Short mmCIF file of N, CA and C in Angstrom, two decimals:
data_model
loop_
_atom_site.label_atom_id
_atom_site.label_comp_id
_atom_site.label_asym_id
_atom_site.label_seq_id
_atom_site.Cartn_x
_atom_site.Cartn_y
_atom_site.Cartn_z
N MET A 1 10.00 55.16 -36.61
CA MET A 1 11.07 54.46 -35.87
C MET A 1 11.70 54.71 -34.56
N LEU A 2 11.67 54.11 -33.90
CA LEU A 2 12.00 54.61 -31.99
C LEU A 2 13.22 54.83 -31.85
N ASN A 3 13.81 55.37 -31.41
CA ASN A 3 15.19 55.81 -31.11
C ASN A 3 15.42 55.48 -29.57
N LEU A 4 16.61 55.54 -29.42
CA LEU A 4 17.35 54.93 -27.98
C LEU A 4 16.05 55.68 -26.93
N ALA A 5 16.27 56.87 -26.94
CA ALA A 5 15.34 57.21 -26.08
C ALA A 5 13.77 56.86 -25.86
N ASN A 6 13.08 56.74 -26.78
CA ASN A 6 12.11 56.52 -26.68
C ASN A 6 11.93 54.70 -26.41
N LYS A 7 13.15 54.30 -26.80
CA LYS A 7 13.01 52.77 -26.19
C LYS A 7 13.08 52.49 -24.78
N ILE A 8 14.15 53.73 -23.77
CA ILE A 8 14.35 53.51 -22.99
C ILE A 8 12.48 53.96 -21.82
N THR A 9 11.75 54.66 -22.79
CA THR A 9 10.54 55.59 -22.05
C THR A 9 9.65 54.12 -22.49
N LEU A 10 9.68 53.50 -23.14
CA LEU A 10 8.51 51.94 -23.53
C LEU A 10 9.51 51.11 -22.35
N LEU A 11 10.74 50.78 -21.74
CA LEU A 11 10.96 49.98 -20.91
C LEU A 11 10.56 50.62 -19.70
N ARG A 12 10.19 51.67 -19.52
CA ARG A 12 9.38 52.17 -18.17
C ARG A 12 8.10 51.58 -18.09
N ILE A 13 7.34 51.68 -19.43
CA ILE A 13 5.67 51.07 -19.52
C ILE A 13 5.99 49.79 -19.02
N LEU A 14 6.71 48.98 -19.87
CA LEU A 14 6.94 47.39 -19.72
C LEU A 14 7.05 47.11 -18.15
N MET A 15 7.94 47.71 -17.49
CA MET A 15 8.36 47.36 -16.17
C MET A 15 7.04 47.64 -15.18
N THR A 16 6.19 48.47 -15.65
CA THR A 16 4.90 48.64 -14.86
C THR A 16 4.11 47.33 -14.41
N PRO A 17 3.61 46.31 -15.37
CA PRO A 17 3.54 45.22 -15.02
C PRO A 17 4.09 44.58 -13.82
N LEU A 18 5.34 44.55 -14.25
CA LEU A 18 6.44 43.86 -13.47
C LEU A 18 5.83 44.27 -11.62
N VAL A 19 5.97 45.42 -11.76
CA VAL A 19 5.71 45.90 -10.29
C VAL A 19 4.51 45.63 -9.65
N VAL A 20 3.13 45.44 -10.69
CA VAL A 20 2.06 45.54 -10.10
C VAL A 20 1.95 44.06 -10.18
N ILE A 21 2.37 42.94 -10.62
CA ILE A 21 2.50 41.88 -10.27
C ILE A 21 3.30 41.60 -8.86
N LEU A 22 4.28 41.70 -8.81
CA LEU A 22 5.08 41.83 -7.24
C LEU A 22 4.25 42.36 -6.37
N LEU A 23 3.43 43.47 -6.28
CA LEU A 23 2.54 44.11 -5.49
C LEU A 23 1.42 43.46 -5.42
N TYR A 24 0.90 42.25 -5.95
CA TYR A 24 0.00 41.95 -6.24
C TYR A 24 0.18 40.47 -5.08
N PHE A 25 1.19 40.00 -5.00
CA PHE A 25 2.18 38.95 -4.13
C PHE A 25 2.39 39.77 -3.05
N PRO A 26 2.15 40.66 -2.03
CA PRO A 26 2.75 41.21 -1.14
C PRO A 26 3.57 40.24 -0.07
N GLY A 27 4.74 40.69 0.18
CA GLY A 27 5.57 40.10 0.92
C GLY A 27 7.30 40.76 1.12
N PRO A 28 7.49 40.68 2.29
CA PRO A 28 8.89 41.52 2.20
C PRO A 28 9.92 40.76 0.98
N ILE A 29 9.73 39.93 0.74
CA ILE A 29 10.67 39.81 -0.63
C ILE A 29 10.20 40.24 -1.93
N THR A 30 8.94 39.90 -1.79
CA THR A 30 8.45 40.68 -3.19
C THR A 30 8.24 42.34 -3.15
N CYS A 31 7.99 42.73 -2.33
CA CYS A 31 8.05 44.34 -2.28
C CYS A 31 9.62 44.86 -2.11
N ILE A 32 10.36 44.08 -1.54
CA ILE A 32 11.70 44.78 -1.63
C ILE A 32 12.14 45.02 -3.61
N ILE A 33 11.66 43.23 -4.11
CA ILE A 33 11.93 43.37 -5.75
C ILE A 33 11.44 44.68 -6.37
N ALA A 34 9.76 44.89 -5.59
CA ALA A 34 9.10 45.67 -6.34
C ALA A 34 9.54 47.09 -6.38
N VAL A 35 10.31 47.44 -5.20
CA VAL A 35 10.91 48.92 -5.10
C VAL A 35 12.04 48.86 -5.41
N LEU A 36 12.65 47.82 -5.72
CA LEU A 36 14.03 47.82 -6.87
C LEU A 36 13.75 47.96 -8.24
N VAL A 37 12.42 47.42 -8.70
CA VAL A 37 12.33 47.79 -9.99
C VAL A 37 11.61 48.99 -10.17
N PHE A 38 10.78 49.42 -9.16
CA PHE A 38 10.29 50.66 -9.80
C PHE A 38 11.16 51.89 -9.49
N ILE A 39 12.06 51.61 -8.40
CA ILE A 39 13.33 52.74 -8.64
C ILE A 39 14.17 52.53 -9.73
N PHE A 40 14.37 51.73 -10.27
CA PHE A 40 14.95 51.57 -12.17
C PHE A 40 14.20 51.98 -12.88
N ALA A 41 12.74 51.97 -12.67
CA ALA A 41 12.01 52.46 -13.49
C ALA A 41 11.93 53.76 -13.74
N SER A 42 12.02 54.33 -12.50
CA SER A 42 11.91 55.86 -11.98
C SER A 42 13.03 56.88 -12.58
N ILE A 43 14.24 56.15 -12.60
CA ILE A 43 15.56 56.41 -12.85
C ILE A 43 15.49 56.51 -14.26
N THR A 44 14.55 55.36 -14.94
CA THR A 44 14.84 55.72 -16.58
C THR A 44 14.11 56.82 -17.09
N ASP A 45 13.63 57.75 -15.93
CA ASP A 45 12.54 58.75 -16.54
C ASP A 45 13.96 59.79 -16.98
N TRP A 46 14.84 59.79 -15.65
CA TRP A 46 15.70 60.80 -15.92
C TRP A 46 17.02 60.31 -17.22
N ILE A 47 16.95 59.26 -17.71
CA ILE A 47 17.88 58.82 -18.46
C ILE A 47 17.26 58.80 -19.91
N ASP A 48 16.12 58.77 -20.30
CA ASP A 48 15.61 59.16 -21.27
C ASP A 48 15.71 60.21 -22.15
N GLY A 49 15.47 61.34 -20.90
CA GLY A 49 15.20 62.39 -21.28
C GLY A 49 16.71 63.39 -21.34
N TYR A 50 17.65 62.43 -20.49
CA TYR A 50 18.89 63.13 -20.85
C TYR A 50 19.53 62.70 -22.16
N VAL A 51 19.41 61.19 -22.56
CA VAL A 51 19.62 60.56 -23.66
C VAL A 51 19.04 61.83 -25.32
N ALA A 52 17.82 61.94 -24.98
CA ALA A 52 17.09 62.65 -25.46
C ALA A 52 17.76 64.19 -25.83
N ARG A 53 17.94 64.83 -24.77
CA ARG A 53 18.58 66.08 -24.98
C ARG A 53 19.89 65.95 -25.59
N HIS A 54 20.78 65.11 -25.09
CA HIS A 54 21.94 65.19 -25.55
C HIS A 54 22.39 65.03 -26.83
N GLU A 55 21.59 63.55 -27.19
CA GLU A 55 22.07 62.87 -28.29
C GLU A 55 20.57 63.52 -29.51
N ASN A 56 20.22 64.44 -29.15
CA ASN A 56 19.59 65.43 -30.47
C ASN A 56 18.30 64.41 -30.87
N MET A 57 17.57 63.86 -29.96
CA MET A 57 16.64 62.73 -29.84
C MET A 57 15.28 63.18 -29.45
N VAL A 58 14.95 64.23 -29.46
CA VAL A 58 13.53 64.60 -29.02
C VAL A 58 13.03 64.70 -30.21
N THR A 59 11.75 63.68 -29.86
CA THR A 59 10.85 63.65 -30.74
C THR A 59 9.00 63.82 -30.34
N SER A 60 8.13 64.06 -31.24
CA SER A 60 7.20 64.10 -30.95
C SER A 60 6.41 62.70 -30.20
N MET A 61 6.61 61.93 -30.60
CA MET A 61 6.75 60.56 -29.90
C MET A 61 7.32 60.69 -28.33
N GLY A 62 8.48 60.96 -28.40
CA GLY A 62 8.86 61.09 -27.14
C GLY A 62 8.13 62.22 -26.23
N LYS A 63 7.90 63.06 -26.59
CA LYS A 63 7.17 64.33 -25.87
C LYS A 63 5.96 63.58 -25.47
N PHE A 64 5.34 62.40 -26.16
CA PHE A 64 4.02 61.83 -25.83
C PHE A 64 4.11 61.11 -24.60
N LEU A 65 5.30 60.21 -25.20
CA LEU A 65 5.39 58.81 -24.30
C LEU A 65 5.78 59.10 -22.92
N ASP A 66 6.51 59.98 -22.77
CA ASP A 66 7.63 60.30 -21.46
C ASP A 66 6.73 60.52 -20.51
N PRO A 67 5.52 61.53 -20.62
CA PRO A 67 4.67 61.81 -19.65
C PRO A 67 3.90 60.94 -19.25
N LEU A 68 3.23 60.07 -20.41
CA LEU A 68 2.33 59.02 -20.41
C LEU A 68 3.12 57.43 -19.54
N ALA A 69 4.14 57.38 -19.87
CA ALA A 69 4.94 56.42 -18.77
C ALA A 69 5.00 56.55 -17.48
N ASP A 70 5.35 58.09 -17.03
CA ASP A 70 5.24 58.79 -16.00
C ASP A 70 3.51 57.95 -15.06
N LYS A 71 2.72 58.38 -15.72
CA LYS A 71 1.91 58.36 -15.51
C LYS A 71 1.24 56.93 -15.12
N VAL A 72 1.27 56.33 -15.77
CA VAL A 72 1.29 54.55 -16.05
C VAL A 72 2.34 53.97 -14.82
N LEU A 73 3.09 54.12 -14.73
CA LEU A 73 3.89 53.33 -13.72
C LEU A 73 3.63 53.82 -12.63
N ILE A 74 3.18 55.39 -12.12
CA ILE A 74 2.98 55.88 -10.71
C ILE A 74 1.73 55.91 -10.46
N CYS A 75 0.84 55.96 -11.24
CA CYS A 75 -0.99 55.68 -11.20
C CYS A 75 -1.05 54.20 -10.67
N SER A 76 -0.28 53.19 -11.27
CA SER A 76 -0.35 51.78 -11.23
C SER A 76 -0.26 51.87 -9.89
N VAL A 77 0.84 51.76 -9.34
CA VAL A 77 1.30 51.45 -7.77
C VAL A 77 0.50 51.92 -7.07
N LEU A 78 0.02 53.50 -7.20
CA LEU A 78 -0.65 54.22 -6.27
C LEU A 78 -2.00 53.26 -5.96
N ILE A 79 -2.97 52.77 -7.19
CA ILE A 79 -4.29 52.14 -7.59
C ILE A 79 -3.74 50.81 -6.67
N MET A 80 -2.70 50.32 -6.88
CA MET A 80 -2.22 48.73 -6.22
C MET A 80 -2.42 49.19 -4.32
N PHE A 81 -1.51 50.54 -3.99
CA PHE A 81 -1.81 50.67 -2.57
C PHE A 81 -3.05 50.55 -2.23
N VAL A 82 -3.86 51.44 -2.78
CA VAL A 82 -5.40 51.24 -2.66
C VAL A 82 -6.04 49.61 -2.59
N GLN A 83 -5.55 48.90 -3.45
CA GLN A 83 -5.86 47.82 -3.22
C GLN A 83 -5.38 46.62 -1.98
N LEU A 84 -3.98 47.27 -1.62
CA LEU A 84 -3.57 46.72 -0.62
C LEU A 84 -3.98 47.20 0.84
N ASN A 85 -4.69 48.62 0.68
CA ASN A 85 -4.65 49.38 1.86
C ASN A 85 -4.02 49.90 2.42
N TRP A 86 -2.72 50.30 1.57
CA TRP A 86 -1.59 51.41 2.02
C TRP A 86 -1.17 52.25 1.51
N ALA A 87 -2.73 52.97 0.77
CA ALA A 87 -2.80 54.06 0.85
C ALA A 87 -4.34 54.75 0.85
N PRO A 88 -4.81 55.87 1.40
CA PRO A 88 -6.27 56.02 1.30
C PRO A 88 -6.54 56.29 -0.44
N ALA A 89 -7.81 55.76 -0.23
CA ALA A 89 -8.37 55.74 -1.89
C ALA A 89 -8.80 57.36 -2.16
N TRP A 90 -9.16 58.08 -1.66
CA TRP A 90 -9.31 59.59 -1.90
C TRP A 90 -8.05 59.94 -2.37
N VAL A 91 -6.82 59.55 -1.36
CA VAL A 91 -5.74 60.20 -1.80
C VAL A 91 -5.44 59.99 -3.21
N VAL A 92 -5.36 58.49 -3.72
CA VAL A 92 -4.89 58.51 -4.98
C VAL A 92 -5.91 58.64 -5.93
N ILE A 93 -7.39 59.18 -5.12
CA ILE A 93 -8.28 59.35 -6.68
C ILE A 93 -7.86 60.87 -6.97
N VAL A 94 -7.23 61.67 -6.17
CA VAL A 94 -7.27 63.07 -6.42
C VAL A 94 -6.09 63.25 -7.38
N ILE A 95 -5.01 62.21 -6.92
CA ILE A 95 -3.52 62.30 -7.79
C ILE A 95 -4.01 62.06 -9.31
N VAL A 96 -4.79 60.89 -9.44
CA VAL A 96 -4.93 60.38 -10.42
C VAL A 96 -5.95 61.20 -11.36
N CYS A 97 -6.84 61.98 -10.72
CA CYS A 97 -7.84 62.81 -11.53
C CYS A 97 -6.75 64.16 -11.88
N ARG A 98 -6.21 64.46 -10.87
CA ARG A 98 -5.10 65.61 -11.75
C ARG A 98 -4.66 65.19 -12.59
N GLU A 99 -4.20 63.97 -13.05
CA GLU A 99 -3.31 63.37 -14.31
C GLU A 99 -4.14 63.41 -14.73
N LEU A 100 -5.41 63.14 -15.33
CA LEU A 100 -6.26 62.71 -16.29
C LEU A 100 -6.50 64.05 -16.65
N VAL A 101 -6.71 64.90 -15.90
CA VAL A 101 -7.32 66.26 -16.17
C VAL A 101 -6.16 67.24 -17.05
N VAL A 102 -4.78 67.14 -16.56
CA VAL A 102 -3.66 67.73 -17.15
C VAL A 102 -3.58 67.00 -18.28
N THR A 103 -3.60 65.63 -18.37
CA THR A 103 -3.20 65.32 -19.81
C THR A 103 -4.15 65.56 -20.92
N GLY A 104 -5.78 65.52 -20.44
CA GLY A 104 -6.96 65.76 -21.21
C GLY A 104 -6.65 67.84 -21.89
N LEU A 105 -6.05 68.53 -20.82
CA LEU A 105 -5.55 69.81 -21.06
C LEU A 105 -4.32 70.00 -22.30
N ARG A 106 -3.53 68.89 -21.95
CA ARG A 106 -2.16 68.82 -22.80
C ARG A 106 -2.72 68.57 -24.44
N ALA A 107 -3.96 67.64 -24.40
CA ALA A 107 -4.10 67.28 -25.51
C ALA A 107 -5.05 68.25 -26.65
N ILE A 108 -5.89 69.02 -26.05
CA ILE A 108 -6.67 70.03 -26.58
C ILE A 108 -5.61 71.34 -26.83
N ALA A 109 -4.66 71.57 -25.54
CA ALA A 109 -3.74 72.43 -26.16
C ALA A 109 -2.76 72.08 -27.32
N ILE A 110 -2.41 71.05 -27.66
CA ILE A 110 -1.69 70.96 -28.70
C ILE A 110 -2.46 71.16 -30.07
N ASP A 111 -3.79 70.36 -29.96
CA ASP A 111 -4.80 70.80 -30.82
C ASP A 111 -4.90 72.60 -31.20
N GLU A 112 -4.85 73.43 -29.98
CA GLU A 112 -5.22 74.78 -30.34
C GLU A 112 -3.43 75.57 -30.74
N GLY A 113 -2.55 74.42 -30.54
CA GLY A 113 -0.90 74.81 -30.86
C GLY A 113 -0.33 75.54 -29.54
N ILE A 114 -0.72 75.30 -28.84
CA ILE A 114 -0.37 75.74 -27.50
C ILE A 114 0.43 74.57 -26.35
N VAL A 115 1.66 74.71 -26.13
CA VAL A 115 2.35 73.84 -25.61
C VAL A 115 2.28 73.93 -23.96
N LEU A 116 1.86 73.01 -23.07
CA LEU A 116 1.86 72.85 -21.52
C LEU A 116 2.86 72.32 -21.16
N ALA A 117 4.07 73.20 -21.22
CA ALA A 117 5.25 72.02 -20.51
C ALA A 117 4.90 72.18 -18.89
N ALA A 118 5.99 71.34 -18.59
CA ALA A 118 5.91 70.68 -17.01
C ALA A 118 6.33 71.91 -16.19
N ASP A 119 5.78 72.50 -15.27
CA ASP A 119 5.90 73.24 -14.58
C ASP A 119 7.21 72.77 -13.26
N LYS A 120 7.51 73.46 -12.70
CA LYS A 120 8.28 73.50 -11.29
C LYS A 120 7.61 72.51 -10.58
N PHE A 121 5.90 73.12 -9.87
CA PHE A 121 5.21 72.14 -8.99
C PHE A 121 5.06 70.40 -10.26
N GLY A 122 4.84 70.41 -11.17
CA GLY A 122 4.90 69.39 -11.53
C GLY A 122 6.08 68.25 -11.77
N LYS A 123 6.98 68.85 -11.53
CA LYS A 123 8.44 68.49 -11.48
C LYS A 123 8.75 67.80 -10.04
N ILE A 124 8.40 68.66 -9.04
CA ILE A 124 7.83 68.12 -7.46
C ILE A 124 7.45 67.58 -7.29
N LYS A 125 6.01 67.55 -7.67
CA LYS A 125 4.97 66.26 -7.66
C LYS A 125 5.36 65.00 -8.03
N THR A 126 6.29 64.73 -9.21
CA THR A 126 6.79 63.71 -9.48
C THR A 126 7.95 63.16 -8.99
N VAL A 127 8.89 64.12 -7.82
CA VAL A 127 9.56 63.44 -7.25
C VAL A 127 8.91 63.10 -5.83
N LEU A 128 8.01 64.01 -5.37
CA LEU A 128 7.76 63.06 -4.50
C LEU A 128 6.53 62.13 -4.22
N GLN A 129 6.04 61.99 -5.37
CA GLN A 129 5.36 60.55 -5.64
C GLN A 129 6.57 59.59 -5.65
N ILE A 130 7.47 59.64 -6.15
CA ILE A 130 8.48 58.46 -6.46
C ILE A 130 9.13 58.42 -4.73
N LEU A 131 9.05 59.33 -4.18
CA LEU A 131 9.68 59.41 -2.78
C LEU A 131 8.36 58.67 -1.79
N ALA A 132 7.72 59.02 -2.18
CA ALA A 132 6.54 58.29 -1.35
C ALA A 132 6.16 56.74 -1.30
N ILE A 133 6.38 56.61 -2.75
CA ILE A 133 5.93 55.05 -2.98
C ILE A 133 7.10 54.06 -3.12
N VAL A 134 8.31 54.88 -2.73
CA VAL A 134 9.15 53.84 -2.23
C VAL A 134 9.09 53.23 -0.72
N PRO A 135 9.05 53.72 0.44
CA PRO A 135 8.44 53.54 1.70
C PRO A 135 7.30 52.92 1.60
N LEU A 136 6.30 53.56 1.18
CA LEU A 136 5.00 52.61 0.95
C LEU A 136 5.18 51.46 0.35
N THR A 137 6.20 51.26 -0.41
CA THR A 137 6.08 49.90 -1.24
C THR A 137 7.00 49.10 0.02
N LEU A 138 7.56 49.28 0.90
CA LEU A 138 8.57 48.69 1.77
C LEU A 138 7.42 48.92 3.32
N HIS A 139 6.19 48.21 3.11
CA HIS A 139 5.48 47.88 4.15
C HIS A 139 5.69 47.65 4.81
N TYR A 140 6.69 46.18 5.01
CA TYR A 140 6.94 45.84 6.08
C TYR A 140 8.70 46.04 6.90
N PRO A 141 8.44 46.02 8.28
CA PRO A 141 9.48 46.40 9.22
C PRO A 141 10.83 45.86 8.49
N LEU A 142 11.79 46.78 7.90
CA LEU A 142 13.21 46.76 8.01
C LEU A 142 14.38 46.86 8.83
N PHE A 143 14.88 45.84 9.35
CA PHE A 143 15.31 45.97 10.43
C PHE A 143 14.99 46.42 11.79
N GLY A 144 13.65 46.04 11.74
CA GLY A 144 12.63 46.61 13.04
C GLY A 144 12.28 48.08 13.04
N ILE A 145 12.65 48.33 11.82
CA ILE A 145 11.83 49.86 11.51
C ILE A 145 11.18 50.11 10.70
N GLU A 146 9.58 50.53 10.87
CA GLU A 146 8.86 51.07 9.95
C GLU A 146 8.97 52.07 9.13
N VAL A 147 8.93 52.09 8.03
CA VAL A 147 9.61 53.11 7.10
C VAL A 147 8.24 53.80 6.33
N TRP A 148 7.03 52.86 6.05
CA TRP A 148 5.75 53.15 5.27
C TRP A 148 4.87 54.72 5.85
N PRO A 149 5.02 54.89 7.17
CA PRO A 149 4.51 56.13 7.54
C PRO A 149 5.40 57.19 6.78
N VAL A 150 6.47 57.50 6.58
CA VAL A 150 7.47 58.41 6.16
C VAL A 150 6.84 58.26 4.40
N GLY A 151 6.60 57.54 4.16
CA GLY A 151 5.76 57.27 2.39
C GLY A 151 4.56 57.96 2.56
N GLU A 152 3.58 57.57 3.54
CA GLU A 152 2.24 58.13 3.87
C GLU A 152 2.31 59.83 3.85
N TRP A 153 3.41 60.66 4.43
CA TRP A 153 3.41 61.78 4.67
C TRP A 153 3.68 62.45 3.56
N LEU A 154 4.51 61.68 2.72
CA LEU A 154 5.45 61.95 1.75
C LEU A 154 4.23 62.12 0.13
N LEU A 155 2.90 61.17 0.40
CA LEU A 155 2.18 61.24 -0.66
C LEU A 155 0.94 62.00 -0.36
N TYR A 156 0.63 62.60 1.27
CA TYR A 156 -0.09 63.62 1.71
C TYR A 156 0.34 64.54 0.66
N ALA A 157 1.72 65.15 0.87
CA ALA A 157 2.60 65.99 0.25
C ALA A 157 2.44 66.17 -1.28
N ALA A 158 2.61 65.08 -1.80
CA ALA A 158 2.54 64.88 -3.20
C ALA A 158 1.33 65.58 -3.74
N MET A 159 0.42 64.87 -2.70
CA MET A 159 -1.15 65.26 -3.40
C MET A 159 -1.24 67.09 -3.55
N ILE A 160 -1.16 67.05 -2.35
CA ILE A 160 -0.95 68.74 -2.27
C ILE A 160 -0.65 69.55 -3.42
N VAL A 161 0.69 69.12 -3.49
CA VAL A 161 1.62 69.69 -4.86
C VAL A 161 0.82 69.53 -6.13
N ALA A 162 0.07 68.22 -6.37
CA ALA A 162 -0.65 67.92 -7.54
C ALA A 162 -1.72 68.72 -7.71
N VAL A 163 -2.34 69.34 -6.65
CA VAL A 163 -3.70 69.82 -6.63
C VAL A 163 -3.07 71.29 -7.11
N ILE A 164 -1.85 71.75 -6.40
CA ILE A 164 -1.16 73.19 -6.94
C ILE A 164 -0.93 73.32 -8.34
N SER A 165 -0.28 72.32 -8.67
CA SER A 165 0.32 72.17 -10.35
C SER A 165 -0.93 71.90 -10.84
N GLY A 166 -1.56 71.18 -10.92
CA GLY A 166 -2.99 70.96 -11.67
C GLY A 166 -3.82 72.39 -11.53
N SER A 167 -3.69 72.74 -10.62
CA SER A 167 -4.19 74.80 -10.69
C SER A 167 -3.57 75.28 -11.83
N ASN A 168 -2.13 75.09 -11.66
CA ASN A 168 -1.38 75.93 -12.58
C ASN A 168 -1.39 75.76 -14.19
N TYR A 169 -1.68 74.41 -14.34
CA TYR A 169 -1.78 73.82 -15.87
C TYR A 169 -3.61 74.34 -16.32
N CYS A 170 -4.84 74.58 -15.24
CA CYS A 170 -5.68 74.99 -15.55
C CYS A 170 -5.28 76.35 -15.85
N TYR A 171 -4.97 76.79 -15.13
CA TYR A 171 -4.92 78.60 -14.99
C TYR A 171 -3.84 78.91 -16.55
N TYR A 172 -3.22 78.18 -16.47
CA TYR A 172 -2.22 78.71 -17.91
C TYR A 172 -3.08 78.15 -18.79
N PHE A 173 -3.70 77.23 -19.21
CA PHE A 173 -4.26 76.78 -20.44
C PHE A 173 -5.70 77.91 -20.40
N TYR A 174 -6.34 78.10 -19.14
CA TYR A 174 -7.18 79.24 -19.80
C TYR A 174 -7.07 80.35 -19.99
N THR A 175 -5.71 80.78 -19.66
CA THR A 175 -5.68 82.60 -20.05
C THR A 175 -4.85 82.39 -21.23
N HIS A 176 -4.32 81.24 -21.64
CA HIS A 176 -4.00 81.31 -23.31
C HIS A 176 -4.86 80.94 -23.80
N THR A 177 -5.96 80.11 -23.69
CA THR A 177 -6.98 79.42 -25.14
C THR A 177 -7.71 80.76 -24.78
N LYS A 178 -8.37 81.43 -23.56
CA LYS A 178 -9.03 82.80 -23.75
C LYS A 178 -8.85 83.76 -24.63
N THR A 179 -7.41 84.15 -24.49
CA THR A 179 -6.62 84.84 -25.54
C THR A 179 -6.07 84.75 -26.46
N GLY A 180 -6.22 83.66 -26.90
CA GLY A 180 -5.66 83.19 -28.00
C GLY A 180 -4.12 82.96 -28.25
N LYS A 181 -3.71 83.01 -27.36
CA LYS A 181 -2.02 83.33 -27.59
C LYS A 181 -1.26 81.91 -27.38
#
């Protein structure tokens, strides 16, 4: 049975196709709507965690769905940015590969009885990705100001932090599986 926190997480996953469809037809209006939906979806990440912790609704399903929902939303949007030529493919490839590696390590770690919890760099990476996606989605001049270059720099920063965070996960996984702790 799905609790409220997990339903909020599923809502984030279900909002992803809407953002992708809006980006598929880029224009000033559709991009503004896409960024609003994306911001709302991103806020649900905080809401579902808050609800789960404060209402004692933390579940194994939620621990699996929450990071999956983040990855589905962010990676889908970044891949659309490559399609639209709004983000360099190599940067998106690095970010998506990091997400796949960490997800794989987490799955193996669970089987070994090891918890690979999110570290501070992983949290910073997610915030940077969200902060990058907003101006990148607003790829049209707003009030005569082009905001997308800010998003491009934030995306590079997110990629660097993603590599650091991914390296930390790999190191932690290696040291804990090697020693059996």
